[in-house]
mmCIF file of C-alpha atoms in Angstrom:
data_model
loop_
_atom_site.group_PDB
_atom_site.id
_atom_site.type_symbol
_atom_site.label_atom_id
_atom_site.label_comp_id
_atom_site.label_asym_id
_atom_site.label_seq_id
_atom_site.Cartn_x
_atom_site.Cartn_y
_atom_site.Cartn_z
ATOM 1 C CA MET V 1 22.487 -2.162 21.169
ATOM 2 C CA LYS V 2 23.244 -1.427 17.442
ATOM 3 C CA ARG V 3 26.217 -3.103 15.873
ATOM 4 C CA VAL V 4 28.821 -0.623 14.931
ATOM 5 C CA HIS V 5 31.461 -1.022 11.679
ATOM 6 C CA PRO V 6 34.887 -0.739 13.240
ATOM 7 C CA ASP V 7 35.477 2.092 11.094
ATOM 8 C CA ASP V 8 32.866 4.260 12.449
ATOM 9 C CA ARG V 9 33.249 3.762 16.203
ATOM 10 C CA GLY V 10 34.802 7.404 16.800
ATOM 11 C CA LEU V 11 31.683 8.742 14.934
ATOM 12 C CA ALA V 12 29.222 6.527 16.615
ATOM 13 C CA ALA V 13 30.632 7.802 19.942
ATOM 14 C CA VAL V 14 30.150 11.259 18.573
ATOM 15 C CA ALA V 15 26.412 10.304 17.755
ATOM 16 C CA ARG V 16 25.819 8.787 21.362
ATOM 17 C CA VAL V 17 27.039 11.985 22.754
ATOM 18 C CA ARG V 18 24.924 13.963 20.338
ATOM 19 C CA GLY V 19 22.160 11.775 21.357
ATOM 20 C CA VAL V 20 22.468 12.481 25.042
ATOM 21 C CA ARG V 21 22.595 16.209 24.453
ATOM 22 C CA GLU V 22 19.594 16.221 22.184
ATOM 23 C CA GLN V 23 17.776 14.271 25.093
ATOM 24 C CA ASP V 24 18.965 16.337 27.664
ATOM 25 C CA SER V 25 17.987 20.013 25.710
ATOM 26 C CA ARG V 26 14.579 18.216 24.974
ATOM 27 C CA ILE V 27 14.197 17.570 28.667
ATOM 28 C CA GLY V 28 15.067 21.083 29.364
ATOM 29 C CA LEU V 29 12.445 22.536 26.803
ATOM 30 C CA ARG V 30 9.579 20.367 28.258
ATOM 31 C CA ILE V 31 10.434 21.583 31.691
ATOM 32 C CA ALA V 32 10.674 25.288 30.311
ATOM 33 C CA ALA V 33 7.544 25.158 28.513
ATOM 34 C CA ALA V 34 5.782 23.703 31.598
ATOM 35 C CA ASP V 35 7.009 26.531 33.616
ATOM 36 C CA ALA V 36 6.177 29.091 31.130
ATOM 37 C CA ALA V 37 2.436 27.551 30.776
ATOM 38 C CA ALA V 38 2.276 27.616 34.579
ATOM 39 C CA LYS V 39 3.280 31.157 34.661
ATOM 40 C CA ASP V 40 1.007 32.221 31.739
ATOM 41 C CA ALA V 41 -1.785 30.527 33.850
ATOM 42 C CA GLU V 42 -0.750 32.443 37.056
ATOM 43 C CA SER V 43 -0.568 35.677 35.001
ATOM 44 C CA ALA V 44 -4.078 35.121 33.642
ATOM 45 C CA ARG V 45 -5.496 34.328 36.752
ATOM 46 C CA LEU V 46 -4.262 37.339 38.407
ATOM 47 C CA HIS V 47 -5.584 39.286 35.457
ATOM 48 C CA THR V 48 -9.023 38.056 35.797
ATOM 49 C CA GLN V 49 -9.159 38.497 39.584
ATOM 50 C CA LEU V 50 -7.936 42.287 38.925
ATOM 51 C CA ALA V 51 -10.644 42.818 36.029
ATOM 52 C CA THR V 52 -13.376 41.177 37.973
ATOM 53 C CA ALA V 53 -12.502 42.978 41.268
ATOM 54 C CA GLU V 54 -15.658 44.907 42.429
ATOM 55 C CA VAL V 55 -15.878 48.190 44.734
ATOM 56 C CA PRO V 56 -18.580 48.139 46.954
ATOM 57 C CA ALA V 57 -20.986 50.950 46.445
ATOM 58 C CA LEU V 58 -21.379 51.877 50.028
ATOM 59 C CA ALA V 59 -18.348 51.896 51.941
ATOM 60 C CA THR V 60 -16.321 53.884 54.519
ATOM 61 C CA PRO V 61 -13.477 56.133 53.473
ATOM 62 C CA GLY V 62 -11.364 53.526 55.239
ATOM 63 C CA GLN V 63 -12.894 50.801 53.677
ATOM 64 C CA LEU V 64 -12.357 52.527 50.252
ATOM 65 C CA VAL V 65 -8.671 53.049 50.996
ATOM 66 C CA ALA V 66 -8.253 49.453 52.040
ATOM 67 C CA ARG V 67 -9.703 48.242 48.803
ATOM 68 C CA ARG V 68 -7.415 50.584 46.817
ATOM 69 C CA THR V 69 -4.645 49.667 48.472
ATOM 70 C CA SER V 70 -5.477 45.763 47.787
ATOM 71 C CA LEU V 71 -6.354 46.433 44.404
ATOM 72 C CA ALA V 72 -2.849 48.296 43.732
ATOM 73 C CA LEU V 73 -1.094 45.007 45.319
ATOM 74 C CA LEU V 74 -3.125 42.822 43.045
ATOM 75 C CA GLY V 75 -2.135 45.054 39.914
ATOM 76 C CA GLY V 76 1.536 44.916 41.063
ATOM 77 C CA ASP V 77 1.478 41.368 41.588
ATOM 78 C CA THR V 78 -0.339 41.128 38.087
ATOM 79 C CA GLN V 79 2.392 42.992 36.357
ATOM 80 C CA VAL V 80 5.241 41.002 38.030
ATOM 81 C CA ALA V 81 3.415 37.818 36.928
ATOM 82 C CA ARG V 82 3.025 38.985 33.135
ATOM 83 C CA GLU V 83 6.854 39.816 33.302
ATOM 84 C CA ARG V 84 7.819 36.605 34.688
ATOM 85 C CA ALA V 85 5.410 34.819 32.208
ATOM 86 C CA GLY V 86 7.531 36.730 29.248
ATOM 87 C CA ALA V 87 10.829 35.813 30.592
ATOM 88 C CA ALA V 88 9.480 32.199 30.814
ATOM 89 C CA ALA V 89 8.304 32.522 27.233
ATOM 90 C CA ARG V 90 11.988 33.752 26.465
ATOM 91 C CA ILE V 91 13.635 30.961 27.968
ATOM 92 C CA THR V 92 11.263 28.599 26.478
ATOM 93 C CA ALA V 93 12.221 30.050 23.049
ATOM 94 C CA GLU V 94 15.785 29.880 23.986
ATOM 95 C CA ALA V 95 15.389 26.217 25.008
ATOM 96 C CA ARG V 96 13.240 25.254 21.625
ATOM 97 C CA ALA V 97 16.454 26.924 19.672
ATOM 98 C CA HIS V 98 18.976 24.786 21.874
ATOM 99 C CA TRP V 99 17.000 21.584 21.157
ATOM 100 C CA THR V 100 16.519 22.360 17.426
ATOM 101 C CA ALA V 101 20.550 22.715 17.084
ATOM 102 C CA ASP V 102 21.145 19.823 18.835
ATOM 103 C CA ARG V 103 18.673 17.700 16.926
ATOM 104 C CA ALA V 104 20.167 18.902 13.750
ATOM 105 C CA ARG V 105 23.637 17.987 15.008
ATOM 106 C CA GLU V 106 22.347 14.565 15.769
ATOM 107 C CA ALA V 107 21.004 13.906 12.713
ATOM 108 C CA ALA V 108 23.857 15.214 10.773
ATOM 109 C CA VAL V 109 26.104 12.682 12.707
ATOM 110 C CA GLU V 110 23.148 9.967 11.861
ATOM 111 C CA HIS V 111 23.187 10.980 8.341
ATOM 112 C CA LEU V 112 27.161 10.500 7.940
ATOM 113 C CA LEU V 113 26.830 7.147 9.795
ATOM 114 C CA GLU V 114 24.006 6.129 7.116
ATOM 115 C CA GLN V 115 26.250 7.494 4.426
ATOM 116 C CA ARG V 116 29.185 5.378 5.358
ATOM 117 C CA ALA V 117 26.833 2.260 5.486
ATOM 118 C CA GLU V 118 25.628 2.951 2.421
ATOM 119 C CA ARG V 119 28.836 3.247 0.446
ATOM 120 C CA ARG V 120 29.966 0.075 2.402
ATOM 121 C CA ARG V 121 26.881 -1.685 0.846
ATOM 122 C CA THR V 122 27.363 -0.375 -2.609
ATOM 123 C CA GLU V 123 31.435 -1.183 -2.296
ATOM 124 C CA ARG V 124 30.237 -4.853 -1.238
ATOM 125 C CA ALA V 125 27.731 -5.142 -3.977
ATOM 126 C CA ARG V 126 29.982 -3.848 -6.562
ATOM 127 C CA ARG V 127 32.895 -6.456 -5.384
ATOM 128 C CA ALA V 128 30.123 -9.304 -5.485
ATOM 129 C CA ALA V 129 29.220 -8.302 -9.098
ATOM 130 C CA ALA V 130 32.693 -8.301 -10.253
ATOM 131 C CA GLU V 131 33.016 -11.663 -8.541
ATOM 132 C CA ALA V 132 30.121 -13.108 -10.062
ATOM 133 C CA ASP V 133 31.294 -11.631 -13.333
ATOM 134 C CA ASP V 134 34.935 -13.226 -13.019
ATOM 135 C CA LEU V 135 33.339 -16.427 -12.341
ATOM 136 C CA ALA V 136 30.926 -16.391 -15.212
ATOM 137 C CA ALA V 137 34.099 -15.502 -17.353
ATOM 138 C CA GLN V 138 36.137 -18.295 -15.907
ATOM 139 C CA ALA V 139 33.064 -20.811 -16.690
ATOM 140 C CA TRP V 140 32.701 -19.666 -20.100
ATOM 141 C CA LEU V 141 36.339 -19.939 -21.158
ATOM 142 C CA ARG V 142 36.275 -23.431 -19.247
ATOM 143 C CA ARG V 143 33.275 -24.557 -21.639
ATOM 144 C CA ARG V 144 35.106 -22.846 -24.733
ATOM 145 C CA THR V 145 38.440 -24.820 -24.208
ATOM 146 C CA GLU V 146 36.246 -27.716 -23.738
ATOM 147 C CA GLY V 147 34.829 -27.333 -26.971
ATOM 148 C CA LEU V 148 31.201 -26.826 -25.544
ATOM 149 C CA VAL V 149 30.781 -23.158 -26.434
ATOM 150 C CA THR V 150 31.916 -21.015 -29.682
ATOM 151 C CA VAL V 151 33.181 -17.533 -29.621
ATOM 152 C CA ALA V 152 29.664 -16.260 -30.398
ATOM 153 C CA GLY V 153 28.484 -18.144 -27.471
ATOM 154 C CA ARG V 154 26.715 -20.659 -29.608
ATOM 155 C CA PRO V 155 27.193 -24.371 -29.472
ATOM 156 C CA PRO V 156 29.746 -25.428 -32.036
ATOM 157 C CA ARG V 157 28.443 -27.242 -35.388
ATOM 158 C CA PRO V 158 29.554 -30.830 -35.441
ATOM 159 C CA PRO V 159 32.165 -31.215 -38.025
ATOM 160 C CA GLN V 160 31.144 -32.095 -41.367
ATOM 161 C CA SER V 161 32.383 -35.230 -43.326
ATOM 162 C CA LYS V 162 33.144 -35.267 -46.745
ATOM 163 C CA GLU V 163 30.119 -37.564 -47.424
ATOM 164 C CA ASP V 164 27.759 -34.488 -46.380
ATOM 165 C CA GLU V 165 29.450 -31.905 -48.892
ATOM 166 C CA SER V 166 28.281 -34.011 -51.994
#
């Protein structure tokens, strides 16, 4: 499990909840999509069966009435299957909208956590740079007081003797 900064414990808990909700809605979307696909397949199967149904050329009136009745029932079943497929498609669209919203909420919380972590990294780097600058300034001051460095940052010139002046 990822380590959480103490200041981010509350937001990390929100992220975990958002993650679970996103996962649940993704599973719901998969189930809805599978159900819609099955209902579409059933509707297509019934439609094909109705479209390819043959009426015998030679048949008794009783056979024709029975065939007409069976085709009417098949047509009704096809209509019901088409309506169920439409309802399943609407449910899938709604499940997709829920999943998209849950995913966006989870991403927003994750983004907030990343921003906080980045701010902490930037602040640490700023403090480290300030500390390094202070240490460099102290070292420079120490060398200057020891006479090793002049104000311009160059080594001091050795003192000239009066003999050199002539």
